[in-house]
Amino acid sequence: LFHSKTELQQTARFGPYQGGVQNEGFDLRNSSVVAEHRWIYGVDYRAEQTELFPIGVANARYDSEKASVKGIFVQDYYNLSPQVRLNAGARYDDYQVRDMKQQRLTADGLSPNLGLSFAMNEHFRLFAGYSSALRGRLTTNSFVLDNRSNAANLQAEQAHHRQIGAEYIAGAWHLNANLFDTLI
């Protein structure tokens, strides 16, 4: 469980302002081992609210945004053999935003991943993987709420990540080489 609240005051070109952000939520996860499978699964939730208002101004405009994201995920690590490990998983996220112009922005989707690891011996391992991620809109920084706006058809960010690599571990030595290809 988490809860945080931050309030800041600044003197801008139009006078003193107070802004803030409040976050609350939870991350509930568990793991289970069944035969050669190690499962990690859970749910998480985050609610966020930002606000901005001028200090000492009667009947001043108060700007705010609210957002939330709900997620559910599962990941499996499966030993195909003593040398080969397969990992596969996915998460589903649902983003909801009510921006300061009272536009309702939503995004939801599945983010899968798949990886394979091969231990050539007790010191050297090769691996490769693919993952994708969906990231929807959350709230805007409070001190730019009054001069930023969202397009009504704003879409979620999509990322696709590919990786290959090698790892060597012996005693105090740990060497790791990776090649990444990420498209956002």
PDB file of C-alpha atoms in Angstrom:
ATOM      1  CA  LEU A   1       0.000   0.000   0.000  1.00  0.00           C
ATOM      2  CA  PHE A   2       1.222   3.501  -0.650  1.00  0.00           C
ATOM      3  CA  HIS A   3       0.045   7.069  -0.211  1.00  0.00           C
ATOM      4  CA  SER A   4       2.027  10.221  -0.932  1.00  0.00           C
ATOM      5  CA  LYS A   5       1.112  13.860  -1.090  1.00  0.00           C
ATOM      6  CA  THR A   6       3.387  16.667  -2.226  1.00  0.00           C
ATOM      7  CA  GLU A   7       2.547  20.358  -2.179  1.00  0.00           C
ATOM      8  CA  LEU A   8       4.746  23.076  -3.639  1.00  0.00           C
ATOM      9  CA  GLN A   9       4.489  26.831  -3.832  1.00  0.00           C
ATOM     10  CA  GLN A  10       6.186  28.941  -6.442  1.00  0.00           C
ATOM     11  CA  THR A  11       6.108  32.528  -7.527  1.00  0.00           C
ATOM     12  CA  ALA A  12       5.362  32.545 -11.244  1.00  0.00           C
ATOM     13  CA  ARG A  13       5.114  35.479 -13.619  1.00  0.00           C
ATOM     14  CA  PHE A  14       1.443  35.885 -12.596  1.00  0.00           C
ATOM     15  CA  GLY A  15       2.113  35.699  -8.853  1.00  0.00           C
ATOM     16  CA  PRO A  16       2.253  32.974  -6.203  1.00  0.00           C
ATOM     17  CA  TYR A  17       0.771  29.556  -7.011  1.00  0.00           C
ATOM     18  CA  GLN A  18       0.346  26.355  -5.087  1.00  0.00           C
ATOM     19  CA  GLY A  19       0.454  23.014  -6.827  1.00  0.00           C
ATOM     20  CA  GLY A  20       0.463  19.454  -5.678  1.00  0.00           C
ATOM     21  CA  VAL A  21       0.169  15.803  -6.507  1.00  0.00           C
ATOM     22  CA  GLN A  22      -1.362  12.986  -4.514  1.00  0.00           C
ATOM     23  CA  ASN A  23      -0.773   9.300  -5.266  1.00  0.00           C
ATOM     24  CA  GLU A  24      -2.248   6.256  -3.620  1.00  0.00           C
ATOM     25  CA  GLY A  25      -2.544   2.624  -4.481  1.00  0.00           C
ATOM     26  CA  PHE A  26      -1.328  -0.889  -3.907  1.00  0.00           C
ATOM     27  CA  ASP A  27       0.708  -3.706  -5.410  1.00  0.00           C
ATOM     28  CA  LEU A  28      -0.414  -7.195  -4.435  1.00  0.00           C
ATOM     29  CA  ARG A  29       1.674 -10.058  -5.801  1.00  0.00           C
ATOM     30  CA  ASN A  30       2.482 -13.661  -4.997  1.00  0.00           C
ATOM     31  CA  SER A  31       4.694 -16.419  -6.327  1.00  0.00           C
ATOM     32  CA  SER A  32       4.181 -20.154  -6.542  1.00  0.00           C
ATOM     33  CA  VAL A  33       6.378 -23.047  -7.584  1.00  0.00           C
ATOM     34  CA  VAL A  34       4.614 -25.917  -9.357  1.00  0.00           C
ATOM     35  CA  ALA A  35       6.844 -28.666 -10.780  1.00  0.00           C
ATOM     36  CA  GLU A  36       9.382 -26.867 -13.011  1.00  0.00           C
ATOM     37  CA  HIS A  37       7.320 -23.655 -13.163  1.00  0.00           C
ATOM     38  CA  ARG A  38       7.846 -20.562 -11.004  1.00  0.00           C
ATOM     39  CA  TRP A  39       4.778 -18.312 -11.303  1.00  0.00           C
ATOM     40  CA  ILE A  40       4.618 -14.656 -10.257  1.00  0.00           C
ATOM     41  CA  TYR A  41       1.177 -13.051 -10.461  1.00  0.00           C
ATOM     42  CA  GLY A  42      -0.776 -10.174  -9.030  1.00  0.00           C
ATOM     43  CA  VAL A  43      -2.747  -6.978  -9.350  1.00  0.00           C
ATOM     44  CA  ASP A  44      -1.829  -3.340  -8.877  1.00  0.00           C
ATOM     45  CA  TYR A  45      -3.662  -0.030  -8.747  1.00  0.00           C
ATOM     46  CA  ARG A  46      -2.617   3.605  -8.734  1.00  0.00           C
ATOM     47  CA  ALA A  47      -4.761   6.744  -8.392  1.00  0.00           C
ATOM     48  CA  GLU A  48      -3.237  10.151  -8.999  1.00  0.00           C
ATOM     49  CA  GLN A  49      -4.547  13.700  -8.652  1.00  0.00           C
ATOM     50  CA  THR A  50      -2.755  16.949  -9.467  1.00  0.00           C
ATOM     51  CA  GLU A  51      -3.943  20.448  -8.694  1.00  0.00           C
ATOM     52  CA  LEU A  52      -2.923  24.061  -9.237  1.00  0.00           C
ATOM     53  CA  PHE A  53      -4.362  27.305  -7.913  1.00  0.00           C
ATOM     54  CA  PRO A  54      -3.241  30.901  -7.380  1.00  0.00           C
ATOM     55  CA  ILE A  55      -2.674  31.970  -3.772  1.00  0.00           C
ATOM     56  CA  GLY A  56      -4.505  35.017  -2.433  1.00  0.00           C
ATOM     57  CA  VAL A  57      -6.820  35.543  -5.407  1.00  0.00           C
ATOM     58  CA  ALA A  58     -10.560  35.630  -4.675  1.00  0.00           C
ATOM     59  CA  ASN A  59     -12.687  33.408  -6.951  1.00  0.00           C
ATOM     60  CA  ALA A  60      -9.551  32.095  -8.674  1.00  0.00           C
ATOM     61  CA  ARG A  61      -9.713  29.210 -11.107  1.00  0.00           C
ATOM     62  CA  TYR A  62      -8.702  25.882  -9.602  1.00  0.00           C
ATOM     63  CA  ASP A  63      -7.223  23.406 -12.072  1.00  0.00           C
ATOM     64  CA  SER A  64      -6.974  19.679 -11.418  1.00  0.00           C
ATOM     65  CA  GLU A  65      -6.657  16.323 -13.119  1.00  0.00           C
ATOM     66  CA  LYS A  66      -7.422  12.816 -11.925  1.00  0.00           C
ATOM     67  CA  ALA A  67      -6.074   9.553 -13.302  1.00  0.00           C
ATOM     68  CA  SER A  68      -5.967   5.885 -12.411  1.00  0.00           C
ATOM     69  CA  VAL A  69      -4.401   2.724 -13.758  1.00  0.00           C
ATOM     70  CA  LYS A  70      -5.429  -0.824 -12.870  1.00  0.00           C
ATOM     71  CA  GLY A  71      -3.232  -3.756 -13.809  1.00  0.00           C
ATOM     72  CA  ILE A  72      -3.159  -7.521 -13.609  1.00  0.00           C
ATOM     73  CA  PHE A  73      -0.130  -9.631 -14.474  1.00  0.00           C
ATOM     74  CA  VAL A  74       1.272 -13.164 -14.630  1.00  0.00           C
ATOM     75  CA  GLN A  75       4.811 -14.348 -15.353  1.00  0.00           C
ATOM     76  CA  ASP A  76       6.078 -17.927 -15.670  1.00  0.00           C
ATOM     77  CA  TYR A  77       9.696 -19.078 -15.442  1.00  0.00           C
ATOM     78  CA  TYR A  78       9.889 -22.633 -16.761  1.00  0.00           C
ATOM     79  CA  ASN A  79      12.963 -24.837 -16.797  1.00  0.00           C
ATOM     80  CA  LEU A  80      12.807 -26.794 -20.052  1.00  0.00           C
ATOM     81  CA  SER A  81      16.007 -28.549 -18.967  1.00  0.00           C
ATOM     82  CA  PRO A  82      18.780 -27.852 -16.428  1.00  0.00           C
ATOM     83  CA  GLN A  83      20.387 -25.553 -19.033  1.00  0.00           C
ATOM     84  CA  VAL A  84      17.369 -23.953 -20.727  1.00  0.00           C
ATOM     85  CA  ARG A  85      14.882 -21.607 -19.097  1.00  0.00           C
ATOM     86  CA  LEU A  86      11.828 -20.132 -20.782  1.00  0.00           C
ATOM     87  CA  ASN A  87      10.020 -17.132 -19.355  1.00  0.00           C
ATOM     88  CA  ALA A  88       6.691 -15.889 -20.640  1.00  0.00           C
ATOM     89  CA  GLY A  89       4.145 -13.510 -19.252  1.00  0.00           C
ATOM     90  CA  ALA A  90       1.725 -10.699 -19.812  1.00  0.00           C
ATOM     91  CA  ARG A  91       0.096  -7.810 -18.064  1.00  0.00           C
ATOM     92  CA  TYR A  92      -3.140  -6.006 -18.804  1.00  0.00           C
ATOM     93  CA  ASP A  93      -3.466  -2.314 -17.907  1.00  0.00           C
ATOM     94  CA  ASP A  94      -6.516  -0.038 -17.921  1.00  0.00           C
ATOM     95  CA  TYR A  95      -5.819   3.738 -17.823  1.00  0.00           C
ATOM     96  CA  GLN A  96      -8.513   6.340 -17.073  1.00  0.00           C
ATOM     97  CA  VAL A  97      -7.910  10.108 -17.022  1.00  0.00           C
ATOM     98  CA  ARG A  98     -10.173  13.097 -16.469  1.00  0.00           C
ATOM     99  CA  ASP A  99      -8.034  16.047 -17.547  1.00  0.00           C
ATOM    100  CA  MET A 100      -8.426  19.675 -16.542  1.00  0.00           C
ATOM    101  CA  LYS A 101     -10.670  20.348 -19.558  1.00  0.00           C
ATOM    102  CA  GLN A 102     -12.889  17.485 -18.333  1.00  0.00           C
ATOM    103  CA  GLN A 103     -11.927  15.292 -21.289  1.00  0.00           C
ATOM    104  CA  ARG A 104     -12.081  11.586 -20.527  1.00  0.00           C
ATOM    105  CA  LEU A 105      -8.984   9.838 -21.920  1.00  0.00           C
ATOM    106  CA  THR A 106      -8.779   6.058 -21.768  1.00  0.00           C
ATOM    107  CA  ALA A 107      -6.367   3.365 -22.857  1.00  0.00           C
ATOM    108  CA  ASP A 108      -6.144  -0.323 -22.158  1.00  0.00           C
ATOM    109  CA  GLY A 109      -4.263  -3.252 -23.510  1.00  0.00           C
ATOM    110  CA  LEU A 110      -2.118  -6.314 -23.131  1.00  0.00           C
ATOM    111  CA  SER A 111       1.681  -6.242 -22.806  1.00  0.00           C
ATOM    112  CA  PRO A 112       3.210  -9.700 -23.451  1.00  0.00           C
ATOM    113  CA  ASN A 113       6.811 -10.852 -23.031  1.00  0.00           C
ATOM    114  CA  LEU A 114       8.846 -13.921 -23.934  1.00  0.00           C
ATOM    115  CA  GLY A 115      12.432 -14.862 -23.155  1.00  0.00           C
ATOM    116  CA  LEU A 116      14.828 -17.775 -23.461  1.00  0.00           C
ATOM    117  CA  SER A 117      18.029 -18.398 -21.533  1.00  0.00           C
ATOM    118  CA  PHE A 118      20.681 -21.048 -22.217  1.00  0.00           C
ATOM    119  CA  ALA A 119      23.376 -21.856 -19.629  1.00  0.00           C
ATOM    120  CA  MET A 120      26.327 -23.169 -21.606  1.00  0.00           C
ATOM    121  CA  ASN A 121      28.105 -24.062 -18.357  1.00  0.00           C
ATOM    122  CA  GLU A 122      28.065 -22.945 -14.717  1.00  0.00           C
ATOM    123  CA  HIS A 123      29.685 -19.588 -15.621  1.00  0.00           C
ATOM    124  CA  PHE A 124      28.386 -18.589 -19.061  1.00  0.00           C
ATOM    125  CA  ARG A 125      24.801 -17.900 -20.153  1.00  0.00           C
ATOM    126  CA  LEU A 126      23.204 -16.661 -23.402  1.00  0.00           C
ATOM    127  CA  PHE A 127      19.754 -15.086 -23.475  1.00  0.00           C
ATOM    128  CA  ALA A 128      17.243 -13.426 -25.781  1.00  0.00           C
ATOM    129  CA  GLY A 129      13.847 -11.874 -25.274  1.00  0.00           C
ATOM    130  CA  TYR A 130      10.983  -9.766 -26.544  1.00  0.00           C
ATOM    131  CA  SER A 131       8.588  -7.584 -24.583  1.00  0.00           C
ATOM    132  CA  SER A 132       5.998  -4.949 -25.315  1.00  0.00           C
ATOM    133  CA  ALA A 133       4.530  -2.318 -23.044  1.00  0.00           C
ATOM    134  CA  LEU A 134       1.497  -0.054 -23.108  1.00  0.00           C
ATOM    135  CA  ARG A 135       1.637   3.186 -21.148  1.00  0.00           C
ATOM    136  CA  GLY A 136      -1.433   5.364 -21.015  1.00  0.00           C
ATOM    137  CA  ARG A 137      -1.741   8.948 -19.933  1.00  0.00           C
ATOM    138  CA  LEU A 138      -1.576   9.919 -16.266  1.00  0.00           C
ATOM    139  CA  THR A 139      -1.813  13.457 -14.872  1.00  0.00           C
ATOM    140  CA  THR A 140       0.157  16.497 -15.982  1.00  0.00           C
ATOM    141  CA  ASN A 141       2.752  18.218 -13.809  1.00  0.00           C
ATOM    142  CA  SER A 142       0.759  20.605 -11.620  1.00  0.00           C
ATOM    143  CA  PHE A 143       2.657  23.772 -12.558  1.00  0.00           C
ATOM    144  CA  VAL A 144       1.815  23.442 -16.256  1.00  0.00           C
ATOM    145  CA  LEU A 145      -1.847  22.474 -15.832  1.00  0.00           C
ATOM    146  CA  ASP A 146      -3.050  25.947 -16.722  1.00  0.00           C
ATOM    147  CA  ASN A 147      -1.257  26.150 -20.080  1.00  0.00           C
ATOM    148  CA  ARG A 148      -1.175  22.577 -21.443  1.00  0.00           C
ATOM    149  CA  SER A 149      -3.964  20.585 -23.019  1.00  0.00           C
ATOM    150  CA  ASN A 150      -4.471  17.108 -24.410  1.00  0.00           C
ATOM    151  CA  ALA A 151      -5.647  16.180 -27.860  1.00  0.00           C
ATOM    152  CA  ALA A 152      -9.099  14.596 -27.575  1.00  0.00           C
ATOM    153  CA  ASN A 153      -7.868  11.539 -29.501  1.00  0.00           C
ATOM    154  CA  LEU A 154      -4.611  11.085 -27.537  1.00  0.00           C
ATOM    155  CA  GLN A 155      -3.388   7.486 -27.817  1.00  0.00           C
ATOM    156  CA  ALA A 156      -1.390   5.385 -25.359  1.00  0.00           C
ATOM    157  CA  GLU A 157       2.335   4.924 -25.829  1.00  0.00           C
ATOM    158  CA  GLN A 158       3.357   1.514 -27.228  1.00  0.00           C
ATOM    159  CA  ALA A 159       6.881   0.143 -26.832  1.00  0.00           C
ATOM    160  CA  HIS A 160       8.429  -2.970 -28.378  1.00  0.00           C
ATOM    161  CA  HIS A 161      11.732  -4.197 -26.984  1.00  0.00           C
ATOM    162  CA  ARG A 162      14.076  -6.899 -28.280  1.00  0.00           C
ATOM    163  CA  GLN A 163      17.217  -7.993 -26.478  1.00  0.00           C
ATOM    164  CA  ILE A 164      20.023 -10.512 -26.880  1.00  0.00           C
ATOM    165  CA  GLY A 165      22.906 -10.911 -24.521  1.00  0.00           C
ATOM    166  CA  ALA A 166      25.495 -12.957 -22.714  1.00  0.00           C
ATOM    167  CA  GLU A 167      26.525 -13.152 -19.081  1.00  0.00           C
ATOM    168  CA  TYR A 168      29.664 -14.524 -17.431  1.00  0.00           C
ATOM    169  CA  ILE A 169      29.863 -15.039 -13.655  1.00  0.00           C
ATOM    170  CA  ALA A 170      32.887 -16.508 -11.877  1.00  0.00           C
ATOM    171  CA  GLY A 171      33.847 -15.615  -8.325  1.00  0.00           C
ATOM    172  CA  ALA A 172      33.913 -11.827  -8.008  1.00  0.00           C
ATOM    173  CA  TRP A 173      33.722 -11.373 -11.802  1.00  0.00           C
ATOM    174  CA  HIS A 174      30.386 -10.558 -13.394  1.00  0.00           C
ATOM    175  CA  LEU A 175      30.482  -9.540 -17.047  1.00  0.00           C
ATOM    176  CA  ASN A 176      27.346  -8.768 -19.007  1.00  0.00           C
ATOM    177  CA  ALA A 177      26.896  -7.769 -22.662  1.00  0.00           C
ATOM    178  CA  ASN A 178      23.527  -6.760 -24.160  1.00  0.00           C
ATOM    179  CA  LEU A 179      22.208  -5.615 -27.494  1.00  0.00           C
ATOM    180  CA  PHE A 180      18.857  -3.790 -27.342  1.00  0.00           C
ATOM    181  CA  ASP A 181      16.404  -2.718 -30.016  1.00  0.00           C
ATOM    182  CA  THR A 182      13.541  -0.587 -28.695  1.00  0.00           C
ATOM    183  CA  LEU A 183      10.793   1.050 -30.723  1.00  0.00           C
ATOM    184  CA  ILE A 184       8.424   3.452 -28.941  1.00  0.00           C
TER     185      ILE A 184
END
